[in-house]
mmCIF file of C-alpha atoms in Angstrom:
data_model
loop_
_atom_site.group_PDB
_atom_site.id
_atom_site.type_symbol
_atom_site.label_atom_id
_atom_site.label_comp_id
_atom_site.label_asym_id
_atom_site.label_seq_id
_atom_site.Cartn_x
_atom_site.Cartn_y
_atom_site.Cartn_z
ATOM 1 C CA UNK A 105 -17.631 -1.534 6.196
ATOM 2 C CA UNK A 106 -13.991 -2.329 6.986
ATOM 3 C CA UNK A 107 -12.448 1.160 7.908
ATOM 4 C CA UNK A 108 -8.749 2.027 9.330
ATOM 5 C CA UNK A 109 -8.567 5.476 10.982
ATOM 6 C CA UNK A 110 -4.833 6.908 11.207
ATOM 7 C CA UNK A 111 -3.687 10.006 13.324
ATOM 8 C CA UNK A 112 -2.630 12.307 13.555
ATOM 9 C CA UNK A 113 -1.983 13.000 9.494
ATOM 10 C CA UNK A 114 0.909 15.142 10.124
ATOM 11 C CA UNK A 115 3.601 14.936 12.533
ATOM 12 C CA UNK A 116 6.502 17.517 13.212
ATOM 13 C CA UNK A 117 8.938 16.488 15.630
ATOM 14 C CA UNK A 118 12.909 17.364 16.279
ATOM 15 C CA UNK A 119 15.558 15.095 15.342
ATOM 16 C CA UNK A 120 15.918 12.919 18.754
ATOM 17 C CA UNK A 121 12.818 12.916 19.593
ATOM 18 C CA UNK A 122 10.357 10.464 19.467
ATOM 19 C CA UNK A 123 7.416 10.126 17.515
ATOM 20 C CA UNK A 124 4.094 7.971 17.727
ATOM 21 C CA UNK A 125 1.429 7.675 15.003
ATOM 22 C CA UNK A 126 -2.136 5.459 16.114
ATOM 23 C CA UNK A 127 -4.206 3.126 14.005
ATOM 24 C CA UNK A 128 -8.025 2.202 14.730
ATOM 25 C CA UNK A 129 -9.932 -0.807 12.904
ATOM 26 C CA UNK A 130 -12.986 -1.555 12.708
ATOM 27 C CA UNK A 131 -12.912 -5.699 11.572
ATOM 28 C CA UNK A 132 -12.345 -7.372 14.354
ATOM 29 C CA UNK A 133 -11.230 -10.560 12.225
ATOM 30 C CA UNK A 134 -8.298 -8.360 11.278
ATOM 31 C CA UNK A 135 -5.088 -10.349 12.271
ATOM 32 C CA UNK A 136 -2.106 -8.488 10.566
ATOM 33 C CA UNK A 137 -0.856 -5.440 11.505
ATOM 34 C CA UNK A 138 1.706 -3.967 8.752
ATOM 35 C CA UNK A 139 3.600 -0.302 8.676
ATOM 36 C CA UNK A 140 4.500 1.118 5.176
ATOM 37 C CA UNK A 141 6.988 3.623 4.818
ATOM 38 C CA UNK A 142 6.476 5.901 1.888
ATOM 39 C CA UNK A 143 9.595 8.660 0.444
ATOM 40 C CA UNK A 144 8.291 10.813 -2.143
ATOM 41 C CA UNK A 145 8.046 9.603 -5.154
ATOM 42 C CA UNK A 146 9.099 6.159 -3.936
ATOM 43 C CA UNK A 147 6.968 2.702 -3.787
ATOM 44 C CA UNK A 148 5.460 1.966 -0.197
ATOM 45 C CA UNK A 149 8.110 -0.253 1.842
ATOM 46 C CA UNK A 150 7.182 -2.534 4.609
ATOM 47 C CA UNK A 151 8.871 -1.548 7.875
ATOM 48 C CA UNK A 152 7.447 -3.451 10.765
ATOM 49 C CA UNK A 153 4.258 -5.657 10.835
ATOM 50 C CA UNK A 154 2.386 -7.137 14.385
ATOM 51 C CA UNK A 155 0.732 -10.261 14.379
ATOM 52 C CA UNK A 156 -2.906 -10.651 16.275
ATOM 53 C CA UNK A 157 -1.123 -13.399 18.644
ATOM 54 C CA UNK A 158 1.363 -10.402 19.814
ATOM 55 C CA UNK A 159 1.142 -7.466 21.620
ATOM 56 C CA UNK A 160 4.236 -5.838 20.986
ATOM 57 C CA UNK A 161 7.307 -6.118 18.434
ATOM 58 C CA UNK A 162 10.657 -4.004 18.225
ATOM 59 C CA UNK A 163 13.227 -3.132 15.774
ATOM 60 C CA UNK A 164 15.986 -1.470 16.529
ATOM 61 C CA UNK A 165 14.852 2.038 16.650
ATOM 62 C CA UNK A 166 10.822 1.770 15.665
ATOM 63 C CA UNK A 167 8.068 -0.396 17.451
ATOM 64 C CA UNK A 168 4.583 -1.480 17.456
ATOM 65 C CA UNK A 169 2.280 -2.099 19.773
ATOM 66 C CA UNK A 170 -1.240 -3.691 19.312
ATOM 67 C CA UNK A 171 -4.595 -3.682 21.304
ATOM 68 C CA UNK A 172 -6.898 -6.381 20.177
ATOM 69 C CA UNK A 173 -9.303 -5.697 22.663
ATOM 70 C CA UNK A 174 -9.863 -1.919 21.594
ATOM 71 C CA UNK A 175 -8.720 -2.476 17.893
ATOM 72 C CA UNK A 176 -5.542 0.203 18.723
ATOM 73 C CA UNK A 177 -2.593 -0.366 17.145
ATOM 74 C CA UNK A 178 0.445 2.152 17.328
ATOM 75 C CA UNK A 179 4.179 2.656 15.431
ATOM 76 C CA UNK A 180 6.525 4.427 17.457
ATOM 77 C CA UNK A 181 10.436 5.931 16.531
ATOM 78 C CA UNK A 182 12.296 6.738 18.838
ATOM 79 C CA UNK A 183 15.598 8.772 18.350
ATOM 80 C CA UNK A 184 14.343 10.056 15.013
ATOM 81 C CA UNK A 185 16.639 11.207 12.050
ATOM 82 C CA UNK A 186 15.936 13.110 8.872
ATOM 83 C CA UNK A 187 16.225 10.463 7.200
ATOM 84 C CA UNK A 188 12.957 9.475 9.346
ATOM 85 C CA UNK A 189 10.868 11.954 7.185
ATOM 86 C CA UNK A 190 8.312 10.437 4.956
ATOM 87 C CA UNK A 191 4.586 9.311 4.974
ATOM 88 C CA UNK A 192 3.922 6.477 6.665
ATOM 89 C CA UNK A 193 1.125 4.131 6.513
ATOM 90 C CA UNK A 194 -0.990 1.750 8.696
ATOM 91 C CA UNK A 195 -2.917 -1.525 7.086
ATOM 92 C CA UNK A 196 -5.371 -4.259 8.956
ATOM 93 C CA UNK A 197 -5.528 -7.158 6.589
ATOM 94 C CA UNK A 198 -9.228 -7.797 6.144
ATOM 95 C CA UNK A 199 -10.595 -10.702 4.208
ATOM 96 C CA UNK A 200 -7.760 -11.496 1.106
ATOM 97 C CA UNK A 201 -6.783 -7.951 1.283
ATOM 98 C CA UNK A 202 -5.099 -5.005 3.255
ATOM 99 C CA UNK A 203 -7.367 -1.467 4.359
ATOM 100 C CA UNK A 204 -4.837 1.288 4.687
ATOM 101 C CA UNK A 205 -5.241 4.351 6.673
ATOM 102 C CA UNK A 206 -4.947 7.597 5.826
ATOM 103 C CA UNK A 207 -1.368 8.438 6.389
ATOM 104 C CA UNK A 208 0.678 10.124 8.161
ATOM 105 C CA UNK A 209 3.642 13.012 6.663
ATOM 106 C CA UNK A 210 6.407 13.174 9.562
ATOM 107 C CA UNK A 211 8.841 15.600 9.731
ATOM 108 C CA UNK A 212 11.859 15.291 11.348
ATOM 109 C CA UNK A 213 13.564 18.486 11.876
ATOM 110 C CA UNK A 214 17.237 18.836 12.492
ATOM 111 C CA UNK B 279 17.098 -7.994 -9.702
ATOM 112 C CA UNK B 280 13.835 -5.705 -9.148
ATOM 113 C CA UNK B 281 11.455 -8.151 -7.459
ATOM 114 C CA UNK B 282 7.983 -6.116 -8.798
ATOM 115 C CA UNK B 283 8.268 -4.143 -11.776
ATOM 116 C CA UNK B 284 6.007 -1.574 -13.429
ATOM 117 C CA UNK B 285 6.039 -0.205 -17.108
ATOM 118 C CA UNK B 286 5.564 2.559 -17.802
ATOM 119 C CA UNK B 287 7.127 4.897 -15.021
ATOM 120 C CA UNK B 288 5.592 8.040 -16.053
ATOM 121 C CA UNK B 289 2.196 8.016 -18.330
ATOM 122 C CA UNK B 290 0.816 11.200 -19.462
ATOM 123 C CA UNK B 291 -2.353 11.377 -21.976
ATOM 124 C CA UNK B 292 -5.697 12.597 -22.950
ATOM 125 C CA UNK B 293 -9.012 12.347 -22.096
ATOM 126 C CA UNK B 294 -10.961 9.616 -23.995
ATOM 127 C CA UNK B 295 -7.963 7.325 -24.872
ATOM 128 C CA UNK B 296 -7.248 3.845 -23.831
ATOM 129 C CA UNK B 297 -4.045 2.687 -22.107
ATOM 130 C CA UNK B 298 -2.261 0.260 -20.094
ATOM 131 C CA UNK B 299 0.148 -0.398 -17.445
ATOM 132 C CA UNK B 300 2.681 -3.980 -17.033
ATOM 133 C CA UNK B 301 3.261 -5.201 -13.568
ATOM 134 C CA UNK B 302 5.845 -8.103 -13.647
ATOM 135 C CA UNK B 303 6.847 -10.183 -10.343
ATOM 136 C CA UNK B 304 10.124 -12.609 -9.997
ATOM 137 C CA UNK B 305 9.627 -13.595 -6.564
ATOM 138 C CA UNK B 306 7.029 -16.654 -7.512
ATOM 139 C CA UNK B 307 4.349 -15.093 -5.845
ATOM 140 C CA UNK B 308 0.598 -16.411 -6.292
ATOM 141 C CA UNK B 309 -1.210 -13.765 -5.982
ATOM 142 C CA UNK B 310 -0.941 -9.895 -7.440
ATOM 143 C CA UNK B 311 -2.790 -6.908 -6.531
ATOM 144 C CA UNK B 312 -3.190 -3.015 -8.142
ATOM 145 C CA UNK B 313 -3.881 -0.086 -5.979
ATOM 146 C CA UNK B 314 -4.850 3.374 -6.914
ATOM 147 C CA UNK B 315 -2.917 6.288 -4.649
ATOM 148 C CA UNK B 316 -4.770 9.631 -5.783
ATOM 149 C CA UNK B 317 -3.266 13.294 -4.983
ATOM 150 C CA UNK B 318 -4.381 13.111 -0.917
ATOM 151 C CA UNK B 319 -1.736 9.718 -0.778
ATOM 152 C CA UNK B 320 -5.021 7.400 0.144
ATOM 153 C CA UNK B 321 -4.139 4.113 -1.063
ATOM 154 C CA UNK B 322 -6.796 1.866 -2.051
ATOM 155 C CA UNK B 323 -6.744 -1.348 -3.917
ATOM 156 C CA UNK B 324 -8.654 -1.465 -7.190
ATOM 157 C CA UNK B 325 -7.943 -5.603 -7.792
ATOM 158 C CA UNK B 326 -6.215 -9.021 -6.211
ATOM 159 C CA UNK B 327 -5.582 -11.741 -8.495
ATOM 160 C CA UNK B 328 -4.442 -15.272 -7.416
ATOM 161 C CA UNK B 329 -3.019 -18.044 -9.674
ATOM 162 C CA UNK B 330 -4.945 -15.505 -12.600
ATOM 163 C CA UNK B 331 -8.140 -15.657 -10.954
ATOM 164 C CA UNK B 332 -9.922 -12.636 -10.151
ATOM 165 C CA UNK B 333 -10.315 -12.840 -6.319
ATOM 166 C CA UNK B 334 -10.736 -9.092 -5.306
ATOM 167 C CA UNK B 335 -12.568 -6.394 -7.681
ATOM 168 C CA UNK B 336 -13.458 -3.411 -4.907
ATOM 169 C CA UNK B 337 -16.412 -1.618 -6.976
ATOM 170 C CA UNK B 338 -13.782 0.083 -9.426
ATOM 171 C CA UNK B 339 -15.598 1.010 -12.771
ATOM 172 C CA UNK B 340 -15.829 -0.903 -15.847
ATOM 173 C CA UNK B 341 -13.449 1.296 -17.804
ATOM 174 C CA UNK B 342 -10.949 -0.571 -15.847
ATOM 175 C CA UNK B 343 -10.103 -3.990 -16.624
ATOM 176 C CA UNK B 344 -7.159 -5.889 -15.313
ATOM 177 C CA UNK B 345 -5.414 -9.293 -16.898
ATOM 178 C CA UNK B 346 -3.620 -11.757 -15.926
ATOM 179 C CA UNK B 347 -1.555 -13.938 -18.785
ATOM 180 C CA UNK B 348 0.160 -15.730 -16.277
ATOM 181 C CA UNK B 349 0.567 -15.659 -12.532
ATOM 182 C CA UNK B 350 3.977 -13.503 -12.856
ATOM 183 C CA UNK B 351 1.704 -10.172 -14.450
ATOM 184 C CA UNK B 352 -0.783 -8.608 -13.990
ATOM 185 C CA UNK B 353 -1.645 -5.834 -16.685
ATOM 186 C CA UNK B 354 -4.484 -2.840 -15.907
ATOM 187 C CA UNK B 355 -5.808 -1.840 -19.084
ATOM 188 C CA UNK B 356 -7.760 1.765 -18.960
ATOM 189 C CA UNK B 357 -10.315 2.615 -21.623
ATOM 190 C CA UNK B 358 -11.886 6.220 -22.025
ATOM 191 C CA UNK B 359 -9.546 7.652 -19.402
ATOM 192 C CA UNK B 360 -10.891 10.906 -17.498
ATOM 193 C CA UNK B 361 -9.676 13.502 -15.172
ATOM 194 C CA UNK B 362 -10.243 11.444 -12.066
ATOM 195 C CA UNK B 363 -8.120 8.441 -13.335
ATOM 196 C CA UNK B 364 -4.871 10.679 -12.718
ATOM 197 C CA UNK B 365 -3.119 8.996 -9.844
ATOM 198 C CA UNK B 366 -0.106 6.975 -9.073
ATOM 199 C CA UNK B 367 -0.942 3.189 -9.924
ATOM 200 C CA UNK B 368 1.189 0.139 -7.597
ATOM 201 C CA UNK B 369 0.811 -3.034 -8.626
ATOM 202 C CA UNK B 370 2.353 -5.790 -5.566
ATOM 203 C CA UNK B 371 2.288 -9.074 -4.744
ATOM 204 C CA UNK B 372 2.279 -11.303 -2.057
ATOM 205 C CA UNK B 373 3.357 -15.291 -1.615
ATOM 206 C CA UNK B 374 -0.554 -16.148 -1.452
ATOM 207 C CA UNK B 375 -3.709 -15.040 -0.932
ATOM 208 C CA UNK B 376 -3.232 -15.537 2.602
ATOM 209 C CA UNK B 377 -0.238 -14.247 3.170
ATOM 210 C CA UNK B 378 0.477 -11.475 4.878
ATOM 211 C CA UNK B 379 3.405 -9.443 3.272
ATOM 212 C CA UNK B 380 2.900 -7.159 0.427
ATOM 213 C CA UNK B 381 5.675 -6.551 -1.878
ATOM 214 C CA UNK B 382 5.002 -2.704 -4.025
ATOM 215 C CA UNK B 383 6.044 -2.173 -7.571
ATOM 216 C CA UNK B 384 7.930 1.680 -8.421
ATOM 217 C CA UNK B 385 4.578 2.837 -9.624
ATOM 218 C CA UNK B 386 3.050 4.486 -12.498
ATOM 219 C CA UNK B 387 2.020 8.217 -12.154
ATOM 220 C CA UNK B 388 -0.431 8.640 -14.499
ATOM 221 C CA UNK B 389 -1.865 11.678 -15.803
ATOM 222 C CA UNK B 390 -4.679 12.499 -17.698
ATOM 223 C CA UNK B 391 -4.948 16.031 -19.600
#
């Protein structure tokens, strides 16, 4: 079935750094690529999304890239800040509906 | 001006009794979803509904059963609650069912004693 693999599921990285988290799929009629940022006890919040038409999109300080061919698709901060810290998660949009992965806690240490 | 609204915030009761959760949207969105996010943070979604039609129902059991007055809610009504209901419940919508973009509601953390 439709499956979304997310790594690693916890990240610990110093405040400047940068810091990469990887999605897999599995439906290869996935075609939207979103990033949800989670702060505890907050809702989800959309941060980035990739299109299938695009490899690569930027904002400011946080990225994504996407490989259709493999089914890879990656978020990437760079310059991270405490404020950085929270779980985030990766979706493919299957048929009507997202698959999440598993999520990822970063910590950004100062 | 809270775009996707949940009542209540915080539900605590016991096992065996029936309750529901509100989920209200102002953005004119078509179609509404609820996910289930348990203690590990997996996020799943339980049900999409579009223009009140039942469109997504992802094997979740029949104690669960979500309405739709209107395309602006969508309510998730519980019977017999257990143990393994406790979780945090987000109801969200998006423009249509092919849209991409997902908009979350606060939540409900319910717990079941």
């Amino acid at each position: 079935g439709e499956n979304v693999e997310q790594h690693p599921s916890t990240l610990s990285v110093q405040e400047g750094d940068s810091a990469v988290i990887k999605c897999t799929y599995s439906d290869s009629a996935s075609n939207y690529f979103p990033w949800y940022k989670q702060e505890l006890g907050k809702r989800p919040q959309l941060i980035i999304d990739i299109r299938s038409n695009v490899g690569e999109k930027k904002d400011q300080r946080i990225a994504v890239t996407l490989n259709k061919t493999a089914k890879h698709f990656s978020l990437h901060i760079t310059e991270t800040q405490p404020e950085d810290s929270a779980v985030y998660f990766c979706a493919a949009m299957g048929t009507y509906k997202y698959i999440f992965g598993t999520g990822t806690r970063l910590k950004v240490l100062a | 001006d809270t775009a996707v609204s949940q009542t209540p915030k915080y539900l605590v009761t016991q096992m065996g009794n029936d309750k529901s959760i509100k989920c209200e949207q102002n953005l004119g969105h078509d179609t509404m979803y609820w996910y289930k996010q348990d203690s590990k943070k997996f996020l799943k979604i339980m049900f999409s509904y579009n223009n009140k039609e039942l469109i997504i129902n992802e094997t979740v059991p029949n104690r669960f059963s979500p309405k739709s007055p209107d395309k602006a809610h969508l309510n998730l009504h519980i019977n017999s609650l257990e143990l393994g209901d406790s979780a945090v419940y987000f109801c969200a919508s998006s423009q249509s069912v092919s849209s991409y973009e997902q908009y979350f509601g606060p939540g409900t953390r319910l717990t079941v004693t």
